[in-house]
Coordinates of C-alpha atoms in Angstrom, one line a residue:
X220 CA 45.9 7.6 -43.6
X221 CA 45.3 7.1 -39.8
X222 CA 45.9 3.8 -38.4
X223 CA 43.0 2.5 -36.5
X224 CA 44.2 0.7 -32.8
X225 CA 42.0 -1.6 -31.5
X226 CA 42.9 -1.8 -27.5
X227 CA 40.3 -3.8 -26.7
X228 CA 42.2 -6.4 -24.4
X229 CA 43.0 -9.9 -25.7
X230 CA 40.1 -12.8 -25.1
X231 CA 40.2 -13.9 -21.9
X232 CA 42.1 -11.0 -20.2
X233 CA 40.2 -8.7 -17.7
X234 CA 41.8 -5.1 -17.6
X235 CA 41.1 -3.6 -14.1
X236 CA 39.3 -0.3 -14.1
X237 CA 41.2 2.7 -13.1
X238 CA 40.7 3.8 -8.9
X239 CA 38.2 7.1 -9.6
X240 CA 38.2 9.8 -7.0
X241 CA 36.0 8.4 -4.4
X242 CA 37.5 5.0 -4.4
X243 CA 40.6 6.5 -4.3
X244 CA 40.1 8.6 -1.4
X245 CA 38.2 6.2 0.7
X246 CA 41.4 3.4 -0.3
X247 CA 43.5 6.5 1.6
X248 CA 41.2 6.8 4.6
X249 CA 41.3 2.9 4.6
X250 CA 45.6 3.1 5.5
X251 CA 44.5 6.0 7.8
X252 CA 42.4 3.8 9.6
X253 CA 44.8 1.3 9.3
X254 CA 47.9 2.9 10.6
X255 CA 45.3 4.4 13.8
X256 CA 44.9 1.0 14.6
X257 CA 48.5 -0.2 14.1
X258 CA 49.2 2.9 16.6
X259 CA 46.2 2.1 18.7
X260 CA 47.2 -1.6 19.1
X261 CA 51.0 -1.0 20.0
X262 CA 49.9 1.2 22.7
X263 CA 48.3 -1.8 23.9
X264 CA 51.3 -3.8 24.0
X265 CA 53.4 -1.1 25.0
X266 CA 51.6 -1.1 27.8
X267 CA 52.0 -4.5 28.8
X268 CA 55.7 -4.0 28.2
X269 CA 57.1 -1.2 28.9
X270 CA 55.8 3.0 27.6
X271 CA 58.9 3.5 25.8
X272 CA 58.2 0.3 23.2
X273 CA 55.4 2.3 21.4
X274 CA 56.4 2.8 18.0
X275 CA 56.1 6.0 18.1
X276 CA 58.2 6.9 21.0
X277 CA 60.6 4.2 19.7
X278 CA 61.3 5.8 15.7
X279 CA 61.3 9.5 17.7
X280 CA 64.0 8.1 20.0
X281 CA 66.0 6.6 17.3
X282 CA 65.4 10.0 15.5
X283 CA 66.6 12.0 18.2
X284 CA 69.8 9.2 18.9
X285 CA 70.8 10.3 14.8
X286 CA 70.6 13.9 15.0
X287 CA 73.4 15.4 13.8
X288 CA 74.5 18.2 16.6
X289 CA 73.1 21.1 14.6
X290 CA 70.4 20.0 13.8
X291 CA 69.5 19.4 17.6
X292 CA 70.5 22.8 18.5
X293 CA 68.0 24.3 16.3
X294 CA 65.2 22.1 17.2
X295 CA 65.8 23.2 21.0
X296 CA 66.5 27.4 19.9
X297 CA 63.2 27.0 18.1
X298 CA 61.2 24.7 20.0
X299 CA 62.7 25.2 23.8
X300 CA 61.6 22.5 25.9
X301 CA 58.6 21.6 23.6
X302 CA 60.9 20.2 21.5
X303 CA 60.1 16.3 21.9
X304 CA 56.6 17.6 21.5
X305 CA 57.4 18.8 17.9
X306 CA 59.0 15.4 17.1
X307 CA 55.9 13.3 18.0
X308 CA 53.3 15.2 16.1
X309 CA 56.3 15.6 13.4
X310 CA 56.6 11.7 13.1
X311 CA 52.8 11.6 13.5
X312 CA 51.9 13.6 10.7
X313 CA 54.5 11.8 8.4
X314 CA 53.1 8.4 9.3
X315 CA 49.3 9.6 8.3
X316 CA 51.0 10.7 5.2
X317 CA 52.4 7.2 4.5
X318 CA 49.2 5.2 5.6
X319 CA 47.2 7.3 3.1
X320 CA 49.7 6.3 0.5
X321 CA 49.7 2.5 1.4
X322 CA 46.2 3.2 1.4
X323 CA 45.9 3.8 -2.0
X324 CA 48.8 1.4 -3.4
X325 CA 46.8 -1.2 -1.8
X326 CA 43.8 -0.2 -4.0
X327 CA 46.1 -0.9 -7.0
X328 CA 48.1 -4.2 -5.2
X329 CA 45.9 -5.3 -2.4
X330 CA 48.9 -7.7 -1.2
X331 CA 51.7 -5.3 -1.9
X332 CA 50.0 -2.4 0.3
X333 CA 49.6 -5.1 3.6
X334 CA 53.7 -6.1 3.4
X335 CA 54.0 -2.2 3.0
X336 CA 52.5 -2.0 6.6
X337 CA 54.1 -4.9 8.0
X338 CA 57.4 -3.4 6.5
X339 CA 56.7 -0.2 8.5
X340 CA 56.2 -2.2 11.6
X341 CA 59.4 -4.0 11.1
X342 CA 61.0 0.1 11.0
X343 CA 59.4 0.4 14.7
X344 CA 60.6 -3.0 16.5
X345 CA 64.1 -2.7 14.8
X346 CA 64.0 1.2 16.6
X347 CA 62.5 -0.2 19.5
X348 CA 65.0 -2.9 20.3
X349 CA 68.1 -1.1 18.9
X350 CA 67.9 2.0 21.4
X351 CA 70.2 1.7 23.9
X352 CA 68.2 0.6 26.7
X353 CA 66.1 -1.9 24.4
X354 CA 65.0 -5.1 25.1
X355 CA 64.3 -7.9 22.3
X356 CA 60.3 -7.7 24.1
X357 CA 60.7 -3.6 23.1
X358 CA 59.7 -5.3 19.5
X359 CA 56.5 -6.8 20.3
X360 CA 54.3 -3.6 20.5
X361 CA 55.6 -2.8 17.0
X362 CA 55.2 -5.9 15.3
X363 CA 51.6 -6.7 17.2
X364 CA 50.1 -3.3 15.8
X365 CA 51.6 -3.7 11.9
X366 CA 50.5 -7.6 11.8
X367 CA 46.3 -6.0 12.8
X368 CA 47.3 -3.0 10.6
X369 CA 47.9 -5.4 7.6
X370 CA 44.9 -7.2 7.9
X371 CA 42.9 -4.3 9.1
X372 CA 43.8 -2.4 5.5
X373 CA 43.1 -5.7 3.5
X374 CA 39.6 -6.0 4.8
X375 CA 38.9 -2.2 4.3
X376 CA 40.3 -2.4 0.8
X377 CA 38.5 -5.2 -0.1
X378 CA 35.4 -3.5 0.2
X379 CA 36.1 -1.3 -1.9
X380 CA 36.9 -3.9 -4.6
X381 CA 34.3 -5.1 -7.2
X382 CA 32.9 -9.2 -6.0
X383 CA 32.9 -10.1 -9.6
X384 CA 34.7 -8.6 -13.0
X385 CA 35.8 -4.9 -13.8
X386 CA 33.7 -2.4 -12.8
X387 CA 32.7 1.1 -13.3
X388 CA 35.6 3.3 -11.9
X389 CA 33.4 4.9 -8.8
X390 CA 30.6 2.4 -9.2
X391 CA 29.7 -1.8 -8.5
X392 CA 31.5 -1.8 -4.7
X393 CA 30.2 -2.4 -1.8
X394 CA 29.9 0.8 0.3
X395 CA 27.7 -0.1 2.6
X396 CA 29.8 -2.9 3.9
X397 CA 33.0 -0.3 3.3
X398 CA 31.5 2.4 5.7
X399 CA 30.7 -0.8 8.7
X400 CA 34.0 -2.2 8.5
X401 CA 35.4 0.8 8.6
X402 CA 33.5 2.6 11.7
X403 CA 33.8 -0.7 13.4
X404 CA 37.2 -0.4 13.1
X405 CA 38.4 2.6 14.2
X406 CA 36.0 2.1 17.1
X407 CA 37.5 -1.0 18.4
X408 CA 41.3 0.6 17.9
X409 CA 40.1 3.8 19.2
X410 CA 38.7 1.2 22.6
X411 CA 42.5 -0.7 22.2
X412 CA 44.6 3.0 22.4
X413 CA 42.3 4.1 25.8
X414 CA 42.6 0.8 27.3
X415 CA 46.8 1.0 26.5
X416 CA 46.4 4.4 28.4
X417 CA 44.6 3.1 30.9
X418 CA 46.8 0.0 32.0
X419 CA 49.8 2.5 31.3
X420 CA 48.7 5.4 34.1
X421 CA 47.7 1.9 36.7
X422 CA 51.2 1.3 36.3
X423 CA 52.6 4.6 36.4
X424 CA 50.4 5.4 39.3
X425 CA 52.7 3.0 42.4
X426 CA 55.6 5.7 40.7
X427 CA 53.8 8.4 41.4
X428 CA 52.3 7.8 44.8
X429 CA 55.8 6.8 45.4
X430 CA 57.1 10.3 45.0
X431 CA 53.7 11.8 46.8
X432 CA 54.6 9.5 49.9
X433 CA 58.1 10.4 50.2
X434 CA 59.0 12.8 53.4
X435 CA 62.6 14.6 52.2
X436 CA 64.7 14.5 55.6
X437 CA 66.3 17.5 57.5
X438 CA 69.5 17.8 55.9
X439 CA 72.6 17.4 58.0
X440 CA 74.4 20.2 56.3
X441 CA 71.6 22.7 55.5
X442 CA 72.5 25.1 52.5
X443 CA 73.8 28.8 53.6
X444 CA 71.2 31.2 54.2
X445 CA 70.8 33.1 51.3
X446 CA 72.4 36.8 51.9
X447 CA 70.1 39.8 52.3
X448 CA 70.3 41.5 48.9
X449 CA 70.9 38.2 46.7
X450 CA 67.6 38.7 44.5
X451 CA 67.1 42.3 43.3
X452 CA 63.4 41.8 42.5
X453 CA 63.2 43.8 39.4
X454 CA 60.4 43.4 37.4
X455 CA 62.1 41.1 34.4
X456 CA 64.9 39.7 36.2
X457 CA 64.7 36.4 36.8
X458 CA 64.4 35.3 40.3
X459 CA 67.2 34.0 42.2
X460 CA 66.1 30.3 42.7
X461 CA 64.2 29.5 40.2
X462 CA 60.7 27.3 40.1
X463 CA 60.8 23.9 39.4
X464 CA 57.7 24.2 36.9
X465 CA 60.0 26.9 34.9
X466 CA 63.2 25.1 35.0
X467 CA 64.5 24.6 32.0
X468 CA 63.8 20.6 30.8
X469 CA 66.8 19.3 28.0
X470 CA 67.0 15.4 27.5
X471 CA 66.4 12.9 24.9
X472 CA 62.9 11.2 26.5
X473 CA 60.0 11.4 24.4
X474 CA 58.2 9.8 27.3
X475 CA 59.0 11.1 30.2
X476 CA 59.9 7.3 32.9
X477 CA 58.4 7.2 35.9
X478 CA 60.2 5.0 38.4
X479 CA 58.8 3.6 41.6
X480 CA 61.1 5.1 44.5
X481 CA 60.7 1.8 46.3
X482 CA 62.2 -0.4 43.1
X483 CA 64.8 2.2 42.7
X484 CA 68.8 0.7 42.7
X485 CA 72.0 2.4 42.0
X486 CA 75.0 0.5 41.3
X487 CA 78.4 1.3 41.5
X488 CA 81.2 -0.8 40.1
X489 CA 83.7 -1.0 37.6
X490 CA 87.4 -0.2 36.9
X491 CA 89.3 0.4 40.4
X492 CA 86.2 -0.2 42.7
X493 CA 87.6 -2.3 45.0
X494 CA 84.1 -3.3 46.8
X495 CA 80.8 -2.9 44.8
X496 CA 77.4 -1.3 45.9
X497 CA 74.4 -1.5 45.4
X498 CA 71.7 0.8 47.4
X499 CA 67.9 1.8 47.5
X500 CA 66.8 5.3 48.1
X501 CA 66.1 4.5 51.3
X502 CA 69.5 3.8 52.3
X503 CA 70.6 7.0 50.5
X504 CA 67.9 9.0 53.2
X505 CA 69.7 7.3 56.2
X506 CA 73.1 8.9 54.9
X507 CA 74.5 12.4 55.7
X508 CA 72.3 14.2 53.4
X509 CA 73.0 18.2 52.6
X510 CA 70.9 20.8 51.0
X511 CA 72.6 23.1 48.1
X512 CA 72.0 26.0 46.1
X513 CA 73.5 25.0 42.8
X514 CA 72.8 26.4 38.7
X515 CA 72.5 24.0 36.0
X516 CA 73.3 25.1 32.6
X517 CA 72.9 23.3 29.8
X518 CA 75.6 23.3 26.8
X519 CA 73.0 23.6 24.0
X520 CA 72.2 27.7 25.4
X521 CA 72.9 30.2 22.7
X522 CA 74.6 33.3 24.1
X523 CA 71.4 34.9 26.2
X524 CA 69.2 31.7 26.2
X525 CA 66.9 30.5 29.0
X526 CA 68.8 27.4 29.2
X527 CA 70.0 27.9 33.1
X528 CA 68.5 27.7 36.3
X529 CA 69.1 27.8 40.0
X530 CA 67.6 25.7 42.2
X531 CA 68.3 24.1 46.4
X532 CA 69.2 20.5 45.6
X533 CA 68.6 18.2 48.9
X534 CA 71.0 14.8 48.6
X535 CA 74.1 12.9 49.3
X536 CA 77.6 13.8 48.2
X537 CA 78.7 11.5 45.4
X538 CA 82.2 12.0 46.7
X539 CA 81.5 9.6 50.1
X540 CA 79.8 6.9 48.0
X541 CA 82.9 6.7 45.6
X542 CA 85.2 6.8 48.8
X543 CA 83.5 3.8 50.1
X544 CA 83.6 1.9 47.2
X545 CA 87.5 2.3 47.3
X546 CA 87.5 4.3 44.0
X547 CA 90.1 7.0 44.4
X548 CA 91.0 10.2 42.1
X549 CA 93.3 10.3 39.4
X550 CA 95.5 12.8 41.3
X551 CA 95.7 9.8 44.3
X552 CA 96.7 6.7 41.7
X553 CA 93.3 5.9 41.1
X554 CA 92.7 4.1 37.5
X555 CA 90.0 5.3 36.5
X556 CA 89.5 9.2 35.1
X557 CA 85.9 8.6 34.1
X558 CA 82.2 8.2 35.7
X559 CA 79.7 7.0 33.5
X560 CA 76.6 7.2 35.1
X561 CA 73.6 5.3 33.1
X562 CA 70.0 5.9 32.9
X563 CA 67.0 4.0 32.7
X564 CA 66.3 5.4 29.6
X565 CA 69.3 4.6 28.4
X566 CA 71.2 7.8 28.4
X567 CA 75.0 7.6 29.0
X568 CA 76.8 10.5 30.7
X569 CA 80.6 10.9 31.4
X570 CA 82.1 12.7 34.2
X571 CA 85.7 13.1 35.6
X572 CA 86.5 11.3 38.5
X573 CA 88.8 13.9 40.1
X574 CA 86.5 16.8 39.5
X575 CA 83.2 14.8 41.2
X576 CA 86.1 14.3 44.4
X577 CA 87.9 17.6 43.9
X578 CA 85.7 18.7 47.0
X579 CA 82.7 20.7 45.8
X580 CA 79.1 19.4 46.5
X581 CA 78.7 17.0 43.8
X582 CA 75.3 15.3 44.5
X583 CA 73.5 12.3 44.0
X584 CA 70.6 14.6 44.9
X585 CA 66.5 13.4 45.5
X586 CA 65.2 17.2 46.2
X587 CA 64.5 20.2 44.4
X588 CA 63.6 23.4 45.8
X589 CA 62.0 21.5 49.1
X590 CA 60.1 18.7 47.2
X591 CA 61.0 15.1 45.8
X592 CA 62.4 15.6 42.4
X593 CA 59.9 16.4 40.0
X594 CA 59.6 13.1 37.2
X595 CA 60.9 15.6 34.5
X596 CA 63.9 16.6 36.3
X597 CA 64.8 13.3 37.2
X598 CA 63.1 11.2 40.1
X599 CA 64.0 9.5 42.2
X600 CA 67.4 10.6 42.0
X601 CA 69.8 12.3 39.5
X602 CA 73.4 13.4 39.4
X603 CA 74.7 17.5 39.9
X604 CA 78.0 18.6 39.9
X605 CA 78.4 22.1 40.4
X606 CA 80.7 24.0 37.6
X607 CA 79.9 21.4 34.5
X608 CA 77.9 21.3 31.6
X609 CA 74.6 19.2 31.9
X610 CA 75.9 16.9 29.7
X611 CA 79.0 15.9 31.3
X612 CA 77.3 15.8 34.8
X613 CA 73.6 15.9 35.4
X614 CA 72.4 12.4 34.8
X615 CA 68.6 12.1 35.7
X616 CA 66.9 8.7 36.1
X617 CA 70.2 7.4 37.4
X618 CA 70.7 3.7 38.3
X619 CA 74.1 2.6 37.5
X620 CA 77.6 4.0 37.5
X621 CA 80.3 2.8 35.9
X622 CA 84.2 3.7 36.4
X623 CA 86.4 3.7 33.3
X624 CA 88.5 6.2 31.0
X625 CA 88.0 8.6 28.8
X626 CA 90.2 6.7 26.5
X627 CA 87.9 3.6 27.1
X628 CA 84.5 4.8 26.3
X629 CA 82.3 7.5 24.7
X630 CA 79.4 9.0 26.5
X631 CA 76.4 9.4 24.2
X632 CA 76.8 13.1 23.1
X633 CA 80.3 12.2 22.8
X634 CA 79.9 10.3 20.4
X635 CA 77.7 13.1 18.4
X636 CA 80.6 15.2 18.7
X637 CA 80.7 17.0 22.0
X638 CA 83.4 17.5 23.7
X639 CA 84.3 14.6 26.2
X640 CA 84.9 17.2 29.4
X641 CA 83.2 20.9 29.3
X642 CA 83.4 22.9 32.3
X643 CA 80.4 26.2 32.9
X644 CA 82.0 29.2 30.7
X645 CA 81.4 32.4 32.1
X646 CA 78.1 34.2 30.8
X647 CA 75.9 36.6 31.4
X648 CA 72.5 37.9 29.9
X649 CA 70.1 40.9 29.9
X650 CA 66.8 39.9 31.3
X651 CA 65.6 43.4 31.3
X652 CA 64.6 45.3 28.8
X653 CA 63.6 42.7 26.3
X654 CA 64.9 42.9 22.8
X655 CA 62.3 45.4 21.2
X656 CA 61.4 47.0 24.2
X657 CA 60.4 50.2 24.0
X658 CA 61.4 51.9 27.0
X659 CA 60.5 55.9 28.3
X660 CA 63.3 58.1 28.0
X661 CA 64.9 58.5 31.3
X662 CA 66.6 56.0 33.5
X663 CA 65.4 52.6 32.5
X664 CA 67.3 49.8 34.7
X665 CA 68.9 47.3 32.8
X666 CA 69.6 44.0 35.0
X667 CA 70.1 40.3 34.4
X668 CA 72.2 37.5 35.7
X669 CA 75.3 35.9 35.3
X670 CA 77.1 32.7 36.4
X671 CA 80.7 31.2 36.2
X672 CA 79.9 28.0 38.5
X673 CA 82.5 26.7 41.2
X674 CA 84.3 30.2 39.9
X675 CA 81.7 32.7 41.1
X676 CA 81.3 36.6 39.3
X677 CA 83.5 39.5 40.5
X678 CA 82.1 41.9 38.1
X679 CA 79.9 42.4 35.3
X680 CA 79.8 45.3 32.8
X681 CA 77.2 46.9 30.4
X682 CA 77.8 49.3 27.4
X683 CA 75.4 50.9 25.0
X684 CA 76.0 51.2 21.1
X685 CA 79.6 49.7 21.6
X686 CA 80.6 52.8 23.8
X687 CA 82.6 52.4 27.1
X688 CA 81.8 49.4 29.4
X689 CA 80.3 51.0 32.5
X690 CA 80.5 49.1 36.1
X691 CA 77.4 47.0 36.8
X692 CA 75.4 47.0 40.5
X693 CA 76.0 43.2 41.7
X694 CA 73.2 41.7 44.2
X695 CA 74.7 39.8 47.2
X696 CA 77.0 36.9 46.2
X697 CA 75.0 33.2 47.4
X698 CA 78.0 30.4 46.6
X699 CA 80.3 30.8 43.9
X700 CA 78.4 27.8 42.4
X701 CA 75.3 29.8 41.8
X702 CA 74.3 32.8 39.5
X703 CA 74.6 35.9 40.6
X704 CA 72.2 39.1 39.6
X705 CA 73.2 42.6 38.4
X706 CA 71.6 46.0 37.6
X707 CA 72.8 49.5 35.9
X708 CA 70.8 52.3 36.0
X709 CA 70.8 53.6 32.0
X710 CA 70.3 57.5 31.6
X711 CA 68.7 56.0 28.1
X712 CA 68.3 58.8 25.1
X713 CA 65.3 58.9 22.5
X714 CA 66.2 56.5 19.5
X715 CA 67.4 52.8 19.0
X716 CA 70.3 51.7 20.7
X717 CA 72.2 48.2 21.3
X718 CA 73.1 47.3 25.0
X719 CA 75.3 44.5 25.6
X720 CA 77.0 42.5 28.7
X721 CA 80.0 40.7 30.0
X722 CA 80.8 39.4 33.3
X723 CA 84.1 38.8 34.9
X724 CA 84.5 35.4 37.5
X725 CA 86.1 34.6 40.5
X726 CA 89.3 34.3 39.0
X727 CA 89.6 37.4 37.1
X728 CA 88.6 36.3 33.9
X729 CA 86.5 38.5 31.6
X730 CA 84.1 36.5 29.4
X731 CA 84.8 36.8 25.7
X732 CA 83.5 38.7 22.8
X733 CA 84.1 36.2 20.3
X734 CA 80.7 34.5 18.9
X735 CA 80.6 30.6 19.0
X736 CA 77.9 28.4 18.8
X737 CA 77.1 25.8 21.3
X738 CA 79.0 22.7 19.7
X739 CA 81.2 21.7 20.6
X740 CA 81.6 23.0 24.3
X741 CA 78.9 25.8 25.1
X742 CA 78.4 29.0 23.3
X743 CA 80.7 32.1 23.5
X744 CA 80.4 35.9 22.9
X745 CA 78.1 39.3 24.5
X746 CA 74.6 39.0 25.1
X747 CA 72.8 41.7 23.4
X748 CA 69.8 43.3 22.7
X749 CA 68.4 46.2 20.8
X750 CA 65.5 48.4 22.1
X751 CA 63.5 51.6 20.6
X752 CA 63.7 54.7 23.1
X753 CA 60.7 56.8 23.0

């Protein structure tokens, strides 16, 4: 015989009715609404602190400052330079998630699902104020947006809660005071987020009239005239000096800082500086300021990536700023073998003292291909040192620089397991044809570029289908610090073939065939590509 249950709830006890599907579903458009308002509100605030506060940029950044090395280097092969753009809508798309959920816990536990949101914005200030160039105020923004946020969702939520005794599951709440509250909201945080914008671009604007009122000088020591020859213009090849809106952009800024050229101060002090100093921009375009073609190369490039360009810097040489502060090289009996040169953004870069005074045209440099820097590459000034990795030398934003060791202090993608020094290997890439072309039968030219900076190329070589290496045309040679193009006409038979490149430098030595990724020194081996003959 069956045993009859009777769950009728003891006397006195009122069992809450189950969340049915619309309830549910408007509880997760209430956290929605709740974390656009959280977001909408800390832009707000941001914007009376600073742009980098924002949550968002804040948690990306903190992201960015804990990905492991490999991890990095396939966000940039994938993503190139949209990279940071892939991170915010990444982070964005997670935090909807989560605001649905809270959404819906709080239709369950109407307090639990507020300290859920304040939790969260705790997650943001602790990012905020814990990046490297964070300020205890960096929290505010955070904590500001996640305190509205809590009592945003509790109001929303309420509404959707019966005013007296269980109800039916979809039934006995009040919609019509759900859908008000809930327009009105996101209405007002939609008015907070355009007014943060707003107050953010007035006080980005005095940086960027700043750059649009600065007149670049007539450099003392103009740049060599590029040779005759130097840029083969073949359809494909990259051009010799490349454009600043398709240089190649590799940092850790999710927003981009925009710094008033007139505010602007660089520092230099530290271990063996025997007199300090401190200068404007101004002071730096009163100096002996020279114009340089120089290529960048960034260490994260896989063999035959885009990751290099060439461009005219316009500056001052590092060298005579150190000199004057009484720093001297290692090789002299100077103390100190390392520059760390800081950002405003926080960004910590370490480069030899000897090499920056070895002689070449290490730069604190302003100009880019006859224009104030762009913001993206670095205005108003940034660091280049011809024949290192990016990493080790090219510090944009720049306003302070430190001399100490190696053995004293990490850099930042020291610390994530780079290498502490990493001088420009010798590479070389096919530009033209592009992997999967599919050329005519016939002579096809094959032509690309290759660089071995402050060693310069002697020769490059092409072979098809692992065949002999065959003698490569080389345009006219610029500086040894920049790239240097090369062609080979390919008598190219019917039927799929592999073509592949190496390039010899100044000194005689032949780039290697061995394959190694980019960690943790810069990438090694032959460009190749394959291509269908027709």
């Amino acid at each position: 015989m069956t045993e009859d249950r009777d769950d009728t709830p003891p006397t006195g006890t009122v069992r809450p009715p189950r969340p049915g599907g619309t309830r549910t579903a408007l509880a997760a458009l209430s956290g929605l609404i709740a974390g656009f308002c959280a977001l909408a509100v800390a832009e707000l605030a941001a914007a009376l602190v600073r742009p980098e506060a924002g949550p968002v940029t804040a948690v990306g950044g903190a992201v960015v400052d804990r990905t492991p090395p490999a991890v990095r280097d396939f966000a940039v092969r994938n993503f190139g330079t949209a990279d940071k753009l892939a991170l915010r809508l990444g982070i964005l798309v997670l935090l909807a998630l989560f605001a649905m959920a809270i959404g819906v816990l709080a239709l369950r536990h109407r307090r639990l699902g507020s300290t859920a949101v304040l939790v969260f914005g705790l997650v943001g200030a602790v990012a905020a104020a814990g990046r490297p160039e964070g300020v205890p105020a960096d929290a505010l923004p955070s904590v500001v947006g996640a305190a509205v946020a809590a009592g945003v969702l509790h109001l929303l939520v309420g509404r959707l809660l019966p005013a007296h005794g269980p109800a039916p599951a979809d039934g006995g709440f009040d919609r019509r005071g759900f859908v008000v509250a809930a327009t009105a909201t996101a209405a007002v945080s939609a008015g907070a987020g355009l007014l943060g914008r707003r107050l953010t671009s007035s006080v980005q604007a005095g940086a960027s009239a700043s750059r649009h009122d600065l007149v670049l000088p007539t450099p003392r020591s103009a740049a060599p005239a590029v040779p005759p020859g130097a840029d083969l213009r073949i359809r494909g090849l990259s051009p010799f000096i490349t454009p600043n809106e398709d240089f190649y952009r590799v940092d850790t800024a999710l927003v981009v800082p925009r710094v008033d050229a007139g505010a602007w101060r660089l520092r230099i002090h530290g271990l063996g500086v025997a007199r300090p100093v401190a200068v404007g921009l101004h002071d730096l375009l009163r100096r002996e300021v020279v114009a340089r073609d120089i290529t960048l190369a960034c260490v994260s490039n896989e063999v035959g990536g885009p990751l290099v360009g060439n461009a005219r810097w316009l500056g001052v040489r590092l060298a005579d700023l150190l000199r004057e502060a009484g720093v001297r090289a290692p090789s002299a009996g100077g103390p100190a073998d390392q520059i760390v040169a800081r950002s405003v953004d926080g960004m910590t870069i370490g480069t030899p003292v000897e090499t920056v005074m070895d002689g070449r045209d290490a730069l604190l440099a302003f100009g880019m291909n006859g224009e104030p820097l762009p913001f993206e590459h670095g205005f108003p000034v940034r660091m280049i040192v011809p024949g290192l990795y990016g990493y080790v030398s090219a510090c944009k934003w720049i306003e302070d620089i430190e001399l100490t060791t190696f053995a004293a202090y990490d850099a930042y993608w020291v610390r994530r397991d780079w290498a502490q020094q990493a001088p420009v290997k010798t590479e070389s890439r096919i530009d033209t044809p592009r992997p999967s072309a599919s050329p005519t039968a016939g002579l096809v030219p094959v032509a690309g570029v290759a660089w071995a900076q402050h060693r310069g190329i002697s020769r490059v070589e092409v072979r098809v289908d692992g065949g002999q290496w065959h003698t490569a045309r080389l345009a006219a040679a610029d500086t040894r610090d920049t790239w240097r193009q090369w062609a080979w006409d390919w008598p190219a038979a019917p039927g799929r073939h592999t073509l592949e490149v190496r390039a010899t430098d100044g000194t005689g030595a032949t780039q290697t065939g061995i394959r190694t990724g980019p960690v943790p020194d810069g990438a090694t081996g032959w460009h190749s590509v394959v291509v269908d003959v027709s």
